[in-house]
Every structure is written in structure tokens, then in C-alpha cells.
């Protein structure tokens, strides 16, 4: 990783997990600071100018979701949430509040670092906007000319499919909930029709994935939403 | 905790049942001017036509009167056997309603709608049988003659001189879906009569001759034609009203029939019904009961009540009001109900109260804006009526026991004795006062009759003993005659007033008693916490208020009545059939009602706001006591109070159960989440820390790395185990809240494959999903878990390199999803066993796991109302299949998403 070492804040009340996460991040060359409560987390985030926050949802002095809301009021740094299994509702609430990604406990260091890297990269890329041609797999999307090619051949997308694809590209690496997708692509009147998203994702997968039932790019996060992987 | 989820098949069959119940049968009436026009023949002909088209037609009852033509027409139609009812050493053959309901054909022929059933059948009238057939969804064809229509009955009686007593309420006729007029010109009918083609049994020769006169037949025919025309007219009006704006009609004027104590109430009702029918307006019928009218003999009150009931049958809204000023009450009622036309009787001016104006005039005086229609009295018979009734009245009034009269006379004697020694001291005027005092005392103590007697006796005694010449009825001074007259009048007036006061006090007392009974019952019911307590309270108050024994029958969830609730000694033995009927129809049955009036027990449905809670069965010792309208209203109020109390108790019960369930669910959830957190946090730490061993310097040796990896793997396995146990605990509770959404199966299969990727590394996986698979409604997380478990199972029990195929097909109303492998297959005969908890295919093997995976699969599928099973795969291996119900996927609105638009926008 070039440039100055990224600063990461780890808000987690379990000492062991915090130690492991900090260790893993330091092995990756990050500077990691630990915090054990919502209050400490906010102080650290306000003073350290972090590049990324890893946040446990169940903290002793409140919910991590409150921290996300406070943080989002003044910052758009990536936030990765750590959550318990079966906490789909918590995950969705955290993502809707502004978190970028989540990890289900127990998770491995490899998984964690992969996500951290992806989000730091995305943040770095965000600095030099204007990238009008994006390539992934066998696909090539020319955003300026609204042209989509697969294996060099023109690919026909309906307006909604195209809007969906460009939205996914703009938010690649992030977990997008059904509600976010519906709100931003179909408009607020369809906020409860999550089957729309599923059906159109299915269409899009058939057009851009080699095997739609084992997708590489449009990955389903069960019960939560989708993640686009470049 | 038992499984309270209703069985879907049972639910479906219940819904179907409800639907068929909701379908109301259609009634077609073959309508004729008189007997012999060929109604039955026409009905049979129509039925034959339908039968030829394949309809399920059954004859319920048809009177062919042995006529060959009609018999031929009935041939080939299924006939329901008639029910034989022995009554007073005769056997009546009647239409068998229960058999008809059991047979439940599409169409049933029931001749002679106006027929009265023999005693012992369910309903007194055949049209009531027909109504029940219609209510169960059976179509009915029936016949009726014009003279049997209730509103025309008296008119036709007047024309023909033959009054028939079998009547059908006009509302039945008007509610018929179709009326076919069977018409025959009078000449032809007379011809047929001559030829003997019309069968007229049991009718006296004279009656036949007087009835089948040409003049009569023409009149009857005209009436029948006009009645049919009216019906067509109203249908057209209705049609037009349906098509146009309804508001014009909403403020329609209506009519009000006022029934008085005189005998022509019935006539007023019929006239109003006819007029209202002609103007096609709503109408009401009321009876105002003044304190004086409450004194009327029971028989007379029954007549009034019967008139009101007739009105109700004819479609009127009825009410009994209580007030002392009849005219003002009537006007008030008319104003408040927007009734602008009042129909009143002729109203007799009392001979002894010439100053009192007739009722109709008084109404006209109070409310000049209302139209008052006066109905004249009928004929000579009418004037005989009241006389007879006055006689009745007198008889009833004289019912005051004779000792009271004797005592009244004794009081007079005492007064005479008391006055005799004083006659020289006191003026005669004061002695008169003494006698008047006696009359007041008699009136107070013994009522009106004795007071009148005492008054007369007092005058006689005064004359005999005190007015000179004494001990003789002769009078020396003529002015004493005036004294006598004034004394008599004053005595009578005082006696009358005093007795009236006494009576009114008694009425008020009774009323107060009723109100108190209601109040006390309401108070006691409000304290009741269990249905048994309510039953006890009900029993107590019905005993006090009506002199009857009562039991309550509660209905269960399936709308079946259960055994009587806490019956006391001497409780009535209820007939469950009648009780269930009353419950199902929500109508009172048994004694004094239209349904099985012969039963000694009255069955009242307990109508609560939400549903009918059960039936109140009561057996009065004195049947006439329940016939009095106030008592009947009181009883209805009692029943209502009981029903509301039962409903309240029911909901208290429901609320308690719910609270307990919520509490236990909350406890379980908090326990599970604590457990899940407390177990998982250390595991997460273990996994992570084991891994960080390899990340932190100094770099570990290969051996140490291996150990760190082993620690990590062990912790992950423990995590899987904890997950399984917690999942099972959650699913076992049967209270997992499914987050059902419409999903693509493909998507879930994809995420399951991704989640199981590490396990499936050494197997080849193929997905065969048809492209047109519909959206399915399920909980994505649970179904992903299910698929993961099946995949894990397949990966664990098959050798490296085996092939796993995930496929789906749609069959009927389910989608079948299968996971098959070409491994060693299932242990024989254990296809069921493996879905049990802690069961494993290969016991004591090296393969890790405790055998919860498939049990979780089963629980998940069952929560989705699907099935899961395992079977050997064709060609070796195992095949696990589960089903998900198809349901009705929501439509996708194709907003601006037409391919053509796409072409233009996306180049």
C-alpha cells in the first residue's frame, strides 16, 4: 500500500476480538487504534482522522448504529460493521444508517483484511473521479457513452438494467440493501417491493455473469442485499 | 407448547365450506291466479328442460293430484321420499326438509309455497322450509296462487267470499329471483273445470261454485297480472336506480302505520303495506302503549302484537313505544324517522268522552305538515268485533276476586255503622263525606270494581239510613236527589282516579322491578370471570324474572355447540339439533317462534358484537309469561347482556394466554440471544487469535503454523455446532418469525453455493434450474441454511470427486427442489429416520457432526408448509427433495422498461 499508512479505528468491547483485529490490521501496515465504547469510538474518530472504522454493533454503552449516524453526519469514511450471526435486521439497519460493509462473527483475518483493502482502495479511487470506462471480467462499461460490451460485443440493457448496473459500479464493494436499491433506482414509491430488485438482478446476472447461479460479480448477501465485486 | 398452526388442508376445506354457505340459492316462483291454471305442470316442464341439460334436479314435493298429464311430466325426475308425520291418528305426508338438505341437489322442486306444515315439523310454513333450502345454496322452484299473498289476502277474501288462511309474506314473493306468471283465461279455466281436468279436493261444493265464478276468476286474474306487473315495474325501477345517481332517492319519504288498541290494526297494516309497495317506499309500524293501554286484556295485546309481527313479516320496521301522550309520541317518531305519511285507524270517539277528539284529528292538530291517511273500518263484522271485545273486557275486568267486592260492601257497612251514632250530631253533608272516604279506601285497597260497587252501595245506604224519611228509599226533599247524583259522580270519579293511581303505581313498580333486575344482572355479570359464573347468574335471573329454568350452550371454535354449561338441578333437557339450528341461523327457535314452535324450550342465540357466542335455552313454567312484549324485550336484553359478558370473558382469556405466550417468547428469545452471544464471542476470539499467531512476527515454524490452523479449525467446528444447536432450539419453539419475501430460487442457490464453497472444493456441482421458475415466497436466510445443510451433507457422505446436482421442477401447486449425489446412497430403510434429531447415517464414524443438520432442514421446510424426504437416486446415490408452495407471486410493473425504449436509449 503506497502513501502514508492508513489509520483505522476498531470499536469493539470484547478485548480478545479487539486485540485480534488490531493485530491483523497492523500486520497489514495500518495504524490501528482500539476503542471499547460508543463514546470512546466517537472521540477517537474525531481526533485521529481515520481512513476507516471497524465497528461492533453490540457495545456496552449503546448501539453501534447510533455511532454510525453520528459519524455519517460529518464524514463519509468507510465503516465495516461486525455483527452476530442471525442479526440480519441489525445488519440492514446498520447499512441503511450508512455502514458500507459487514462481517459476521466469527470471521478470519483474511476475510477482514480483504474487505479493509477493498474499501481503502475504493476511498482512494473516489479521490480521482471521472473514470468513465470500467472493465471487469469480460465486461467493459463506457459510462460516458452509455455503452456496455461483453467480450467486445454490444450488450443490450433495458434502461432499468443499465441504471442498476451503473449504480452497482458506482458502489462496488459496498453492501447495498434492498431498500437502498429500491429507493435510488425505482423511487420511494416502491420501497417495499423488494421482489423488483430480485427480478431485475436476475435479468442483469443472466446478461453479465457466466453462470448466473454461481455469480462472480453480483453477489447475494442473503437476507440483506447485494454486493458488487469488480 | 402444542403446535397451534392450523392444518392448511383443513383451512382450505373450511374456506370452501364457508363459500358454499355464502352462496344463496335462487328462487323461481310459478305464479297463478287460481288453482287449475297449470302452475305445477309449468314448473315440471321447466325442470325437465334443465334435467335434459344435465342439471341435478330433485322433486321435494309435487302435488299432481293424480292427474295423468302432470304425472307424465314428473316422470324421470328423482323424487325425495315424503316424511310421514302421525298426528291425532292421522298420517300427514310432508316435505322432508332434512332429507332435502342432506341430498343437496342443485335444484329442488317444492310445490305450494303457502302450504302449512303438519305440527311436529321444523317450520310451521313451507315457505320457511324453502328459505332454509335457499340459505344453504339450493335453487328452488315453487308455485303459489295470488290469493295466498299476504297483502292481497283480505282483498281477495272480500271479492270471493272465501278466505284462505295459508299465506305467504309478500317479502318472500318479492325476494324471489324470478317470477313466472302462468296465465289461463277464465273461460278456458271454466272449460277445464267442466271437463274435470282441475282437481278440487276437500272443498265443499258450495265453496267451489262461489269461488269459480267467472267474475271472481276475472278479478283474480287481474290481480295476479297486476301483481306481476308491479314486480316487473319495481325491477325496472331498481335497474334504473342502479344506473343513476342514488342520492336523489336517499331522502325518500316513508310511511308510518300507527296501530291502536282497536281491532283494525291488521287492516291498517295490510293497507299500509299495499300503499308502501305501490309507492315503493319504506314503511314503519308502531304501537304506542300508554299506561291505560297496559291494562288491556292479554288477548287484545296479543292481537296488537300479532299485527306488529305481520308488519315485520311484510317488511316494515316495527317498534313499541311507551308514553302517555300517543299523538305527540307518534309525531316525534315520524319526524325523527323522516316519515311524512301517517296511516291511522278510523279512531272511535269515546261515547262517554265526547270532548276528546279522534286520534287522527289530534295528530293533525299537533303536526299540520304531516299527511294523515285514515283507514275506514271494514264492514258489519267489524262493529260486532268491538262489542264482543267489550264483553271480553268486562269479563276480564270482573276477574277481581269476589271477596274484594264483599270487603268493599263491608267497608260501606262499617261506614254506615260509624255514622249512625253521629247522625244527630253531624250535618248530612258531612256524613256524605264519610261515605266518600269509604269509597276512597275501597278504591285504594281493592281496585276499581269494588269501588264502583261501594259507591252505589254508599248512595243507597245514605238514602236508606240517613235521608229522611229514614229506613226507606223514599226521599222527602227533592234536593237530595241532586245530593245523590253528585255523590255518585264524585264517588265514581274518586274511585276511578284512585284505582287508576293504584294501577299505575303497580305498573311503575313492575317496571322498576324489571329495570332493577337488569341492573343487578349487569352488575353481577360485570364481576363474572368464568363462563360457569355467567351460567349461574343467568340461571338465577331467568328464574326470578321469567319463572323459567335456563342453561347456556357455548359454541367451540368449529361452531359446534357443546354440552350445557354448569346445569343446575331441574335444568331443561335441550334438544341439541334445535339449539344448533338456532345457533347456525342466528334466529330464535323453539317455543313461540316460527321454528318448531311445539318445543317446550325456547332457544335464543347469544348474539355478541363479534360473533354468536352460543345459545340460551330456557324452559318457562308458564308459557304465556314470555309472550308479553315487555317480558320478551327484557329477555332479549338479558340474552344480549349474557352474550356480551361471555364475549368479554372469552377475550380476557385470550388476552391472558397471549400475555403468557408473549412473556415466554420474550424469555426464550432473550435467553437464546444471551447464549448465542456468550458462546460465540469467545469462539470468534479463538478463531481470530489463532489466525493472528500466524500474522505476528516472529514467523512461525511450519509445525506451529499447523497447530494454529488446527486451533482455528476446531473453533470453527465448534461454532458450526453452536449454530446448529441454537437454530434447532429456535425452530423447535415453533415461533420462528419467518421473513417471507418473494425470491428467486437461483439467487438463494447461488448464495448457498458460495457459503459452502470451502466444503465443496473436492466435488463438482451442477445447477439445473429451469429459466421460467416463478418467484417463490420464503425466508431467504432459512432456505439458504437448508440448502447449505443439504450440500454439506452431500459433501460429507460422498467420496471426493462425486457429482452433486441441484435441480428444481414445478408440479401442480408446489415447486420441488432436489439435491442429489452419486455417492454410496442412503442406509436402506432409514429414509425417515435420518430426519430425526441426533441421527446420523453412519454411526460412530469419523465424519464430524451430531446429526442436527437434516432435522433443521425438516423444521425449516415445515415452517414453510412444505415437505422434505430422501430417496435413492436412479443410478445410485442419494436424492434429497423438498417442496415449497407456489402461491401467487406479485406482478412486476414494467415501468418504462420496454425493449424498444431500451434500444433508443442504450446504444
Short mmCIF file of N, CA and C in Angstrom, two decimals, chain B residues 682-781:
data_model
loop_
_atom_site.label_atom_id
_atom_site.label_comp_id
_atom_site.label_asym_id
_atom_site.label_seq_id
_atom_site.Cartn_x
_atom_site.Cartn_y
_atom_site.Cartn_z
N UNK B 682 -16.37 -15.81 22.58
CA UNK B 682 -15.07 -16.49 22.76
C UNK B 682 -14.65 -17.30 21.54
N UNK B 683 -15.62 -17.87 20.83
CA UNK B 683 -15.24 -18.64 19.64
C UNK B 683 -14.65 -17.70 18.59
N UNK B 684 -15.30 -16.53 18.43
CA UNK B 684 -14.79 -15.57 17.47
C UNK B 684 -13.37 -15.14 17.85
N UNK B 685 -13.17 -14.94 19.15
CA UNK B 685 -11.84 -14.56 19.61
C UNK B 685 -10.84 -15.67 19.32
N UNK B 686 -11.25 -16.92 19.59
CA UNK B 686 -10.38 -18.07 19.35
C UNK B 686 -9.97 -18.14 17.89
N UNK B 687 -10.97 -18.05 17.02
CA UNK B 687 -10.68 -18.13 15.58
C UNK B 687 -9.69 -17.05 15.19
N UNK B 688 -10.01 -15.83 15.62
CA UNK B 688 -9.19 -14.69 15.24
C UNK B 688 -7.78 -14.78 15.80
N UNK B 689 -7.71 -15.11 17.08
CA UNK B 689 -6.40 -15.13 17.73
C UNK B 689 -5.52 -16.23 17.16
N UNK B 690 -6.14 -17.39 16.86
CA UNK B 690 -5.37 -18.48 16.27
C UNK B 690 -4.74 -18.00 14.97
N UNK B 691 -5.53 -17.20 14.26
CA UNK B 691 -5.04 -16.71 12.98
C UNK B 691 -3.95 -15.66 13.18
N UNK B 692 -4.15 -14.79 14.22
CA UNK B 692 -3.16 -13.74 14.38
C UNK B 692 -1.79 -14.28 14.80
N UNK B 693 -1.80 -15.52 15.33
CA UNK B 693 -0.50 -16.16 15.61
C UNK B 693 0.37 -16.19 14.36
N UNK B 694 -0.28 -16.48 13.24
CA UNK B 694 0.48 -16.59 12.00
C UNK B 694 0.82 -15.23 11.42
N UNK B 695 0.14 -14.18 11.89
CA UNK B 695 0.33 -12.86 11.29
C UNK B 695 1.43 -12.06 12.00
N UNK B 696 1.59 -12.32 13.29
CA UNK B 696 2.54 -11.50 14.05
C UNK B 696 3.94 -12.11 13.99
N UNK B 697 4.92 -11.23 13.92
CA UNK B 697 6.28 -11.72 13.93
C UNK B 697 6.63 -12.23 15.34
N UNK B 698 7.57 -13.12 15.57
CA UNK B 698 8.37 -13.75 14.51
C UNK B 698 7.57 -14.79 13.74
N UNK B 699 8.00 -15.05 12.54
CA UNK B 699 7.33 -16.03 11.68
C UNK B 699 7.43 -17.42 12.32
N UNK B 700 6.27 -18.11 12.33
CA UNK B 700 6.21 -19.42 12.98
C UNK B 700 6.83 -20.50 12.11
N UNK B 701 7.21 -21.55 12.80
CA UNK B 701 7.68 -22.72 12.04
C UNK B 701 6.47 -23.39 11.41
N UNK B 702 6.70 -24.24 10.45
CA UNK B 702 5.58 -24.92 9.76
C UNK B 702 4.72 -25.69 10.74
N UNK B 703 5.40 -26.34 11.69
CA UNK B 703 4.68 -27.15 12.66
C UNK B 703 3.75 -26.26 13.49
N UNK B 704 4.31 -25.11 13.94
CA UNK B 704 3.50 -24.18 14.74
C UNK B 704 2.34 -23.63 13.93
N UNK B 705 2.61 -23.37 12.67
CA UNK B 705 1.53 -22.88 11.79
C UNK B 705 0.40 -23.90 11.72
N UNK B 706 0.82 -25.16 11.62
CA UNK B 706 -0.16 -26.24 11.52
C UNK B 706 -1.05 -26.28 12.76
N UNK B 707 -0.38 -26.12 13.92
CA UNK B 707 -1.14 -26.15 15.18
C UNK B 707 -2.12 -24.97 15.22
N UNK B 708 -1.64 -23.78 14.82
CA UNK B 708 -2.53 -22.61 14.82
C UNK B 708 -3.73 -22.86 13.93
N UNK B 709 -3.49 -23.44 12.76
CA UNK B 709 -4.59 -23.74 11.85
C UNK B 709 -5.56 -24.74 12.48
N UNK B 710 -5.01 -25.74 13.18
CA UNK B 710 -5.86 -26.75 13.81
C UNK B 710 -6.74 -26.10 14.87
N UNK B 711 -6.16 -25.17 15.63
CA UNK B 711 -6.96 -24.47 16.65
C UNK B 711 -8.11 -23.73 15.97
N UNK B 712 -7.78 -23.07 14.89
CA UNK B 712 -8.78 -22.30 14.16
C UNK B 712 -9.90 -23.22 13.64
N UNK B 713 -9.48 -24.33 13.04
CA UNK B 713 -10.49 -25.27 12.50
C UNK B 713 -11.39 -25.79 13.60
N UNK B 714 -10.77 -26.15 14.73
CA UNK B 714 -11.56 -26.67 15.86
C UNK B 714 -12.58 -25.65 16.32
N UNK B 715 -12.12 -24.41 16.43
CA UNK B 715 -13.04 -23.37 16.88
C UNK B 715 -14.18 -23.18 15.89
N UNK B 716 -13.86 -23.26 14.59
CA UNK B 716 -14.92 -23.10 13.57
C UNK B 716 -15.93 -24.23 13.66
N UNK B 717 -15.41 -25.46 13.93
CA UNK B 717 -16.33 -26.59 14.05
C UNK B 717 -17.25 -26.40 15.24
N UNK B 718 -16.64 -25.90 16.31
CA UNK B 718 -17.45 -25.67 17.49
C UNK B 718 -18.51 -24.62 17.18
N UNK B 719 -18.14 -23.62 16.41
CA UNK B 719 -19.08 -22.57 16.00
C UNK B 719 -20.25 -23.17 15.22
N UNK B 720 -19.93 -24.07 14.29
CA UNK B 720 -20.99 -24.71 13.49
C UNK B 720 -21.94 -25.47 14.40
N UNK B 721 -21.36 -26.15 15.38
CA UNK B 721 -22.17 -26.93 16.30
C UNK B 721 -23.11 -26.02 17.11
N UNK B 722 -22.55 -24.93 17.61
CA UNK B 722 -23.36 -23.99 18.38
C UNK B 722 -24.48 -23.44 17.50
N UNK B 723 -24.14 -23.10 16.27
CA UNK B 723 -25.15 -22.60 15.33
C UNK B 723 -26.29 -23.59 15.18
N UNK B 724 -25.92 -24.85 14.97
CA UNK B 724 -26.93 -25.88 14.77
C UNK B 724 -27.83 -26.00 16.00
N UNK B 725 -27.21 -26.04 17.16
CA UNK B 725 -28.00 -26.22 18.37
C UNK B 725 -28.94 -25.03 18.58
N UNK B 726 -28.43 -23.84 18.36
CA UNK B 726 -29.27 -22.66 18.57
C UNK B 726 -30.40 -22.60 17.54
N UNK B 727 -30.06 -22.94 16.30
CA UNK B 727 -31.09 -22.96 15.25
C UNK B 727 -32.19 -23.93 15.62
N UNK B 728 -31.77 -25.10 16.05
CA UNK B 728 -32.75 -26.13 16.38
C UNK B 728 -33.64 -25.65 17.52
N UNK B 729 -33.01 -25.02 18.51
CA UNK B 729 -33.79 -24.53 19.66
C UNK B 729 -34.83 -23.51 19.19
N UNK B 730 -34.40 -22.64 18.28
CA UNK B 730 -35.31 -21.62 17.77
C UNK B 730 -36.45 -22.23 16.97
N UNK B 731 -36.10 -23.14 16.09
CA UNK B 731 -37.12 -23.76 15.22
C UNK B 731 -38.07 -24.63 16.02
N UNK B 732 -37.52 -25.29 17.03
CA UNK B 732 -38.35 -26.18 17.85
C UNK B 732 -39.46 -25.42 18.55
N UNK B 733 -39.19 -24.18 18.86
CA UNK B 733 -40.18 -23.41 19.61
C UNK B 733 -41.39 -23.10 18.75
N UNK B 734 -41.33 -23.41 17.44
CA UNK B 734 -42.44 -23.19 16.51
C UNK B 734 -42.78 -21.73 16.38
N UNK B 735 -41.94 -20.88 16.90
CA UNK B 735 -42.34 -19.48 16.86
C UNK B 735 -41.32 -18.64 16.11
N UNK B 736 -40.63 -19.28 15.20
CA UNK B 736 -39.70 -18.52 14.39
C UNK B 736 -40.53 -17.60 13.51
N UNK B 737 -40.20 -16.33 13.53
CA UNK B 737 -40.92 -15.41 12.66
C UNK B 737 -40.29 -15.51 11.28
N UNK B 738 -41.01 -16.09 10.35
CA UNK B 738 -40.46 -16.21 9.00
C UNK B 738 -40.46 -14.84 8.36
N UNK B 739 -39.35 -14.51 7.71
CA UNK B 739 -39.31 -13.25 6.98
C UNK B 739 -39.57 -13.60 5.52
N UNK B 740 -40.84 -13.86 5.22
CA UNK B 740 -41.19 -14.33 3.89
C UNK B 740 -41.17 -13.20 2.88
N UNK B 741 -40.45 -13.41 1.82
CA UNK B 741 -40.46 -12.45 0.73
C UNK B 741 -40.44 -13.23 -0.58
N UNK B 742 -40.82 -12.54 -1.67
CA UNK B 742 -40.83 -13.23 -2.96
C UNK B 742 -39.40 -13.25 -3.50
N UNK B 743 -38.90 -14.45 -3.72
CA UNK B 743 -37.48 -14.61 -4.02
C UNK B 743 -37.28 -15.39 -5.31
N UNK B 744 -36.08 -15.20 -5.87
CA UNK B 744 -35.64 -16.05 -6.98
C UNK B 744 -34.87 -17.21 -6.35
N UNK B 745 -35.26 -18.42 -6.74
CA UNK B 745 -34.58 -19.58 -6.17
C UNK B 745 -33.09 -19.56 -6.55
N UNK B 746 -32.84 -19.15 -7.77
CA UNK B 746 -31.49 -19.09 -8.31
C UNK B 746 -30.54 -18.32 -7.39
N UNK B 747 -31.06 -17.22 -6.86
CA UNK B 747 -30.25 -16.36 -6.02
C UNK B 747 -29.83 -17.06 -4.73
N UNK B 748 -30.81 -17.78 -4.15
CA UNK B 748 -30.51 -18.45 -2.88
C UNK B 748 -29.57 -19.63 -3.12
N UNK B 749 -29.79 -20.32 -4.22
CA UNK B 749 -28.88 -21.42 -4.55
C UNK B 749 -27.46 -20.86 -4.70
N UNK B 750 -27.37 -19.72 -5.37
CA UNK B 750 -26.06 -19.08 -5.56
C UNK B 750 -25.40 -18.77 -4.23
N UNK B 751 -26.16 -18.15 -3.31
CA UNK B 751 -25.51 -17.77 -2.05
C UNK B 751 -25.20 -19.00 -1.21
N UNK B 752 -26.03 -20.04 -1.32
CA UNK B 752 -25.73 -21.27 -0.58
C UNK B 752 -24.44 -21.91 -1.11
N UNK B 753 -24.30 -21.91 -2.44
CA UNK B 753 -23.08 -22.50 -3.03
C UNK B 753 -21.86 -21.71 -2.58
N UNK B 754 -22.03 -20.38 -2.53
CA UNK B 754 -20.89 -19.56 -2.13
C UNK B 754 -20.53 -19.84 -0.66
N UNK B 755 -21.55 -19.96 0.17
CA UNK B 755 -21.30 -20.20 1.59
C UNK B 755 -20.66 -21.57 1.83
N UNK B 756 -21.01 -22.56 0.96
CA UNK B 756 -20.49 -23.91 1.15
C UNK B 756 -19.24 -24.17 0.29
N UNK B 757 -18.74 -23.12 -0.34
CA UNK B 757 -17.66 -23.31 -1.31
C UNK B 757 -16.48 -24.08 -0.72
N UNK B 758 -16.12 -23.77 0.54
CA UNK B 758 -14.94 -24.42 1.12
C UNK B 758 -15.17 -25.91 1.29
N UNK B 759 -16.43 -26.32 1.53
CA UNK B 759 -16.73 -27.74 1.75
C UNK B 759 -16.79 -28.50 0.43
N UNK B 760 -17.19 -27.78 -0.62
CA UNK B 760 -17.47 -28.44 -1.89
C UNK B 760 -16.26 -28.44 -2.82
N UNK B 761 -15.14 -28.02 -2.29
CA UNK B 761 -13.95 -27.90 -3.13
C UNK B 761 -13.61 -29.16 -3.91
N UNK B 762 -13.87 -30.32 -3.30
CA UNK B 762 -13.47 -31.57 -3.95
C UNK B 762 -14.62 -32.25 -4.68
N UNK B 763 -15.70 -31.52 -4.91
CA UNK B 763 -16.84 -32.10 -5.61
C UNK B 763 -17.20 -31.22 -6.80
N UNK B 764 -17.82 -31.84 -7.80
CA UNK B 764 -18.30 -30.99 -8.89
C UNK B 764 -19.79 -30.74 -8.68
N UNK B 765 -20.17 -29.50 -8.82
CA UNK B 765 -21.56 -29.13 -8.55
C UNK B 765 -22.20 -28.61 -9.84
N UNK B 766 -23.41 -29.09 -10.10
CA UNK B 766 -24.12 -28.62 -11.28
C UNK B 766 -25.49 -28.10 -10.84
N UNK B 767 -25.88 -26.96 -11.41
CA UNK B 767 -27.18 -26.38 -11.06
C UNK B 767 -28.09 -26.45 -12.28
N UNK B 768 -29.25 -27.10 -12.12
CA UNK B 768 -30.17 -27.25 -13.25
C UNK B 768 -31.50 -26.61 -12.86
N UNK B 769 -31.57 -25.28 -13.01
CA UNK B 769 -32.83 -24.62 -12.68
C UNK B 769 -33.51 -24.18 -13.97
N UNK B 770 -34.80 -24.49 -14.14
CA UNK B 770 -35.48 -24.04 -15.36
C UNK B 770 -35.53 -22.51 -15.37
N UNK B 771 -35.36 -21.89 -16.55
CA UNK B 771 -35.30 -20.43 -16.61
C UNK B 771 -36.64 -19.77 -16.26
N UNK B 772 -37.75 -20.51 -16.41
CA UNK B 772 -39.06 -19.88 -16.18
C UNK B 772 -39.61 -20.14 -14.78
N UNK B 773 -38.74 -20.47 -13.85
CA UNK B 773 -39.19 -20.75 -12.49
C UNK B 773 -39.84 -19.49 -11.89
N UNK B 774 -41.05 -19.64 -11.33
CA UNK B 774 -41.70 -18.44 -10.79
C UNK B 774 -41.04 -17.97 -9.49
N UNK B 775 -41.39 -16.77 -9.09
CA UNK B 775 -40.92 -16.28 -7.78
C UNK B 775 -41.55 -17.16 -6.70
N UNK B 776 -40.79 -17.42 -5.65
CA UNK B 776 -41.32 -18.23 -4.56
C UNK B 776 -41.25 -17.41 -3.28
N UNK B 777 -42.22 -17.65 -2.40
CA UNK B 777 -42.24 -16.87 -1.18
C UNK B 777 -41.59 -17.67 -0.06
N UNK B 778 -40.44 -17.23 0.40
CA UNK B 778 -39.80 -17.93 1.53
C UNK B 778 -38.84 -17.00 2.26
N UNK B 779 -38.34 -17.50 3.37
CA UNK B 779 -37.36 -16.78 4.16
C UNK B 779 -35.99 -17.14 3.60
N UNK B 780 -35.33 -16.19 2.95
CA UNK B 780 -34.10 -16.49 2.22
C UNK B 780 -33.01 -17.05 3.13
N UNK B 781 -32.89 -16.50 4.33
CA UNK B 781 -31.82 -16.94 5.22
C UNK B 781 -32.03 -18.40 5.63
#
